[in-house]
Coordinates of C-alpha atoms in Angstrom, one line a residue:
M1 CA -0.7 -76.5 -38.6
S2 CA 2.9 -77.7 -39.1
T3 CA 5.8 -77.2 -36.7
K4 CA 7.1 -74.7 -39.2
Q5 CA 4.0 -72.8 -39.6
S6 CA 4.0 -72.8 -35.7
R7 CA 7.4 -71.6 -35.5
R8 CA 6.8 -68.8 -38.1
A9 CA 3.7 -67.7 -36.0
A10 CA 5.6 -67.8 -33.2
L11 CA 8.3 -65.6 -34.5
R12 CA 5.9 -62.8 -36.3
A13 CA 4.2 -62.7 -32.9
R14 CA 7.5 -62.1 -31.2
Q15 CA 8.3 -59.3 -33.8
Q16 CA 5.0 -57.8 -33.7
A17 CA 5.2 -57.7 -29.7
E18 CA 8.9 -56.1 -30.1
V19 CA 7.4 -53.4 -32.3
R20 CA 4.5 -52.7 -29.8
A21 CA 7.0 -52.4 -26.8
A22 CA 9.4 -50.3 -29.1
R23 CA 6.6 -48.0 -29.9
S24 CA 5.3 -48.0 -26.0
R25 CA 9.0 -46.9 -25.1
K26 CA 8.8 -44.4 -27.5
Q27 CA 5.7 -42.9 -26.3
L28 CA 6.7 -43.1 -22.4
L29 CA 10.0 -41.2 -23.6
L30 CA 8.4 -38.4 -25.5
M31 CA 5.9 -38.0 -22.4
C32 CA 8.9 -37.8 -19.9
G33 CA 10.2 -35.2 -22.3
A34 CA 7.3 -33.3 -22.2
V35 CA 7.3 -33.1 -18.7
V36 CA 10.8 -32.3 -18.3
L37 CA 10.3 -29.3 -20.6
V38 CA 7.2 -28.2 -18.8
V39 CA 9.2 -28.2 -15.5
A40 CA 12.1 -26.6 -17.1
I41 CA 9.8 -23.7 -18.2
A42 CA 8.0 -23.4 -14.8
F43 CA 11.6 -23.3 -13.2
V44 CA 12.7 -20.6 -15.9
V45 CA 9.5 -18.5 -15.4
G46 CA 9.8 -19.1 -11.6
M47 CA 13.3 -17.5 -11.6
V48 CA 12.5 -14.7 -13.8
T49 CA 9.2 -13.6 -12.0
G50 CA 10.8 -14.3 -8.5
R51 CA 13.2 -11.3 -9.0
D52 CA 10.4 -9.2 -9.0
R53 CA 8.5 -11.0 -6.2
P54 CA 9.1 -9.9 -2.6
Q55 CA 11.0 -12.6 -0.5
G56 CA 9.7 -13.9 2.7
G57 CA 6.4 -14.2 1.6
N58 CA 5.6 -10.5 1.7
P59 CA 3.6 -9.5 -1.4
Y60 CA 4.4 -5.8 -0.8
A61 CA 7.9 -5.6 -0.2
K62 CA 10.2 -3.1 -1.9
V63 CA 11.3 -4.5 -5.5
G64 CA 12.7 -1.0 -7.2
A65 CA 15.1 2.0 -6.4
Q66 CA 13.6 4.1 -3.2
I67 CA 12.7 7.6 -3.3
T68 CA 11.5 10.0 -0.6
A69 CA 8.1 11.8 -0.6
P70 CA 9.6 15.4 -1.6
N71 CA 7.1 17.4 0.7
A72 CA 8.1 15.0 3.6
D73 CA 10.9 15.5 6.0
P74 CA 13.2 12.6 4.9
S75 CA 14.3 12.1 8.8
T76 CA 10.6 11.7 10.1
G77 CA 8.5 11.1 7.3
V78 CA 6.4 14.2 8.1
Y79 CA 4.2 15.9 5.3
T80 CA 3.8 19.7 5.3
V81 CA 1.1 20.7 3.0
S82 CA 1.7 24.2 1.7
A83 CA 5.4 24.4 2.5
G84 CA 6.9 27.5 2.8
V85 CA 3.6 29.5 3.0
A86 CA 3.0 29.8 6.7
T87 CA 3.8 33.3 8.2
H88 CA 6.4 33.6 10.7
G89 CA 5.1 32.2 14.4
A90 CA 1.9 30.5 12.7
P91 CA 1.2 27.5 14.9
T92 CA 2.1 24.0 13.4
L93 CA -0.9 21.4 13.2
T94 CA 0.0 17.9 12.8
L95 CA -2.3 15.3 12.0
Y96 CA -1.7 11.6 13.0
E97 CA -3.8 9.5 10.7
D98 CA -4.4 6.0 9.0
Y99 CA -6.0 5.8 5.8
Q100 CA -8.2 2.8 7.1
C101 CA -9.5 4.5 10.3
P102 CA -12.8 5.6 10.1
A103 CA -12.7 8.5 12.5
C104 CA -9.8 10.0 10.6
K105 CA -12.3 10.2 7.4
A106 CA -14.9 11.7 9.6
S107 CA -12.3 14.5 10.9
E108 CA -11.1 14.9 7.3
D109 CA -14.7 15.3 6.0
S110 CA -15.6 17.9 8.8
F111 CA -12.6 19.8 8.9
G112 CA -10.5 19.2 5.9
P113 CA -11.3 22.0 3.7
V114 CA -10.7 24.4 6.5
L115 CA -7.4 22.9 7.2
R116 CA -6.4 23.2 3.8
Q117 CA -7.8 27.1 3.6
L118 CA -5.8 27.9 6.7
A119 CA -2.6 26.1 5.3
A120 CA -3.2 27.9 1.8
S121 CA -3.3 31.2 3.7
G122 CA -0.3 30.8 5.7
E123 CA -2.1 30.9 9.0
I124 CA -1.1 27.6 10.2
T125 CA 1.9 25.2 9.4
L126 CA -0.3 22.0 8.5
Q127 CA 1.5 18.7 8.6
F128 CA 0.3 14.8 7.9
R129 CA 1.9 11.8 10.1
T130 CA 0.7 8.9 8.2
L131 CA 0.6 5.8 10.1
T132 CA -0.3 2.0 9.0
F133 CA -0.9 0.4 12.2
L134 CA -4.3 -1.0 11.4
D135 CA -2.9 -3.3 8.6
N136 CA -2.3 -5.3 12.1
N137 CA -6.0 -5.8 12.3
F138 CA -6.9 -6.6 8.8
K139 CA -5.9 -8.3 5.6
G140 CA -4.6 -7.0 2.5
Q141 CA -2.1 -4.0 3.8
S142 CA -4.2 -1.5 2.3
S143 CA -2.9 1.0 5.2
Y144 CA 0.3 0.5 3.9
R145 CA -0.6 0.8 0.1
A146 CA -2.2 3.6 0.6
A147 CA 0.1 5.5 2.2
M148 CA 2.7 4.2 -0.4
A149 CA 0.5 5.4 -3.3
A150 CA 0.2 8.7 -1.7
A151 CA 4.0 9.2 -1.4
A152 CA 3.9 8.3 -4.9
A153 CA 1.3 10.9 -5.4
D154 CA 3.4 13.6 -3.9
A155 CA 6.1 12.5 -5.9
V156 CA 4.3 14.0 -8.9
G157 CA 2.7 17.0 -7.2
A158 CA -0.6 15.6 -6.3
L159 CA -0.3 14.5 -2.2
E160 CA -3.3 17.1 -1.2
A161 CA -5.8 15.7 -4.0
Y162 CA -4.6 12.0 -3.8
H163 CA -4.7 12.2 0.3
D164 CA -8.5 13.4 -0.3
V165 CA -9.5 11.0 -2.8
I166 CA -8.6 8.2 -0.4
Y167 CA -10.6 9.2 2.1
R168 CA -13.5 10.1 0.1
N169 CA -13.5 6.6 -1.2
Q170 CA -12.9 4.9 2.0
P171 CA -15.3 1.8 2.4
A172 CA -18.2 2.1 4.7
K173 CA -17.2 -1.1 6.5
E174 CA -13.6 -0.9 8.0
G175 CA -11.0 -3.5 7.0
T176 CA -12.6 -3.7 3.5
G177 CA -9.6 -2.0 2.2
Y178 CA -8.5 -0.8 -1.2
T179 CA -7.8 -2.6 -4.3
D180 CA -4.4 -1.9 -6.3
D181 CA -6.7 -1.0 -9.2
Q182 CA -8.4 1.7 -7.3
L183 CA -5.0 2.9 -6.0
R184 CA -2.9 3.1 -9.0
T185 CA -6.0 3.8 -11.3
T186 CA -9.3 5.0 -10.3
F187 CA -7.9 7.3 -7.6
A188 CA -5.1 8.7 -9.8
A189 CA -7.8 9.7 -12.2
Q190 CA -10.0 11.6 -9.5
A191 CA -6.9 13.3 -7.8
G192 CA -6.2 14.7 -11.6
I193 CA -3.2 12.8 -12.1
T194 CA -2.8 12.0 -16.1
G195 CA -0.4 11.7 -19.0
E196 CA 3.1 11.6 -17.9
K197 CA 2.7 12.2 -14.3
L198 CA 0.2 9.2 -14.4
T199 CA 3.1 7.0 -16.0
E200 CA 5.4 8.2 -13.4
F201 CA 3.0 7.8 -10.3
Q202 CA 2.0 4.2 -11.6
K203 CA 5.8 3.2 -12.2
Y204 CA 6.7 4.4 -8.5
Y205 CA 3.7 2.4 -7.0
D206 CA 4.4 -0.8 -9.1
T207 CA 7.8 -0.9 -8.0
R208 CA 7.0 0.3 -4.7
A209 CA 9.4 2.9 -4.7
T210 CA 8.3 4.7 -1.6
S211 CA 8.1 1.6 0.7
D212 CA 11.1 2.2 2.9
F213 CA 9.8 5.8 3.3
V214 CA 6.5 4.7 4.2
R215 CA 7.8 1.8 6.4
K216 CA 10.3 4.2 8.2
A217 CA 7.8 7.0 8.5
A218 CA 4.8 4.8 9.9
D219 CA 7.2 3.2 12.4
Q220 CA 8.4 6.6 13.7
G221 CA 4.9 8.2 13.7
L222 CA 3.6 5.4 15.9
E223 CA 6.5 5.6 18.3
S224 CA 5.9 9.7 18.5
G225 CA 2.1 9.0 19.1
K226 CA 3.0 6.5 21.9
S227 CA 5.4 8.8 23.6
L228 CA 2.6 11.7 23.3
A229 CA 0.0 9.1 25.4
E230 CA 2.6 8.3 28.0
A231 CA 3.3 11.7 28.7
D232 CA -0.2 12.7 28.8
P233 CA -2.5 10.0 29.1
S234 CA -5.5 12.6 30.0
A235 CA -4.9 13.6 26.3
F236 CA -6.2 10.2 24.9
P237 CA -9.4 9.4 26.5
P238 CA -11.3 7.1 27.4
D239 CA -8.3 4.6 28.3
G240 CA -5.4 6.9 27.6
H241 CA -3.9 4.9 24.9
F242 CA -2.9 6.5 21.6
G243 CA -5.1 6.1 18.4
T244 CA -6.3 8.2 15.4
P245 CA -7.1 10.6 14.6
T246 CA -4.6 12.3 17.2
W247 CA -4.0 16.1 16.4
T248 CA -0.8 18.3 18.1
V249 CA -0.4 22.0 18.1
N250 CA 3.3 22.8 18.2
G251 CA 4.2 19.1 19.6
K252 CA 1.5 19.0 22.1
P253 CA -1.9 17.0 21.9
Y254 CA -4.7 19.1 20.9
T255 CA -8.4 17.9 21.7
G256 CA -10.2 21.1 21.2
W257 CA -10.9 20.5 17.5
R258 CA -13.4 17.5 19.0
S259 CA -15.9 20.0 20.3
I260 CA -15.7 22.4 17.5
Q261 CA -19.5 22.2 15.5
N262 CA -19.6 23.3 11.8
P263 CA -16.0 24.6 11.6
T264 CA -15.2 27.8 10.0
A265 CA -11.8 29.2 9.3
A266 CA -12.1 31.9 12.4
S267 CA -13.3 29.2 14.7
L268 CA -10.7 26.7 14.2
L269 CA -8.0 29.2 13.9
A270 CA -9.0 30.7 17.3
S271 CA -8.9 27.3 18.8
I272 CA -5.7 26.3 17.4
K273 CA -4.0 29.7 18.7
A274 CA -5.4 29.2 22.1
A275 CA -3.8 25.7 22.4
A276 CA -0.2 27.1 21.0
G277 CA -0.5 29.7 23.9

């Protein structure tokens, strides 16, 4: 090969190398651009969804306008069942409950229908104090979410039915908890919440509109219960500490219900009236 041919071959080789290098730079730039685009999209999505994601790592923090359950005292969070029906001087029976408490389910299974009957007839004023302290023992914040769903059910006129459905579906194993699908869909259907009321209920649940109410009510209920135990430890066997279920009559601990077998409206009412003095 002549020197001239060698120069031509070298020049052609350089040109081919430059073409390959330019192609590689172009591919690299395209890849970098794609990565930047993906990151930018992820950032934008994060910014948008972040507006609806609770801060501080709490997946259940409030995200929407807050409401108070209409059948509850806004200052204490205490629900009144069949409000305005009780006759003058009727004793007030208050139940301290946690939706994950197996003993609460047992008392609801045994006494719930009779209590509703007495409340509906006006012979007692029936109240609920909904606590969430069992969330401290288990993951998932099921007590809080169930309480929040019950408050949303109250907002659409279905508190009693929804309250009973939650206990009826309480898992056999304590701490298993409730899923969001159960609370917002399955239980609502079982409680008879349909149509526009279902849409409204699910909006309240999805935006955690009752979060403030539930938190405040649970905190005040727990403090109230602890105060009762401190004032009269003997009313909280075996160790004198507050727990659920706790029943009070006119604000004082009432344990007489525990000894009633196969309760009837007459037997339970007589026991409640005796406790009321």
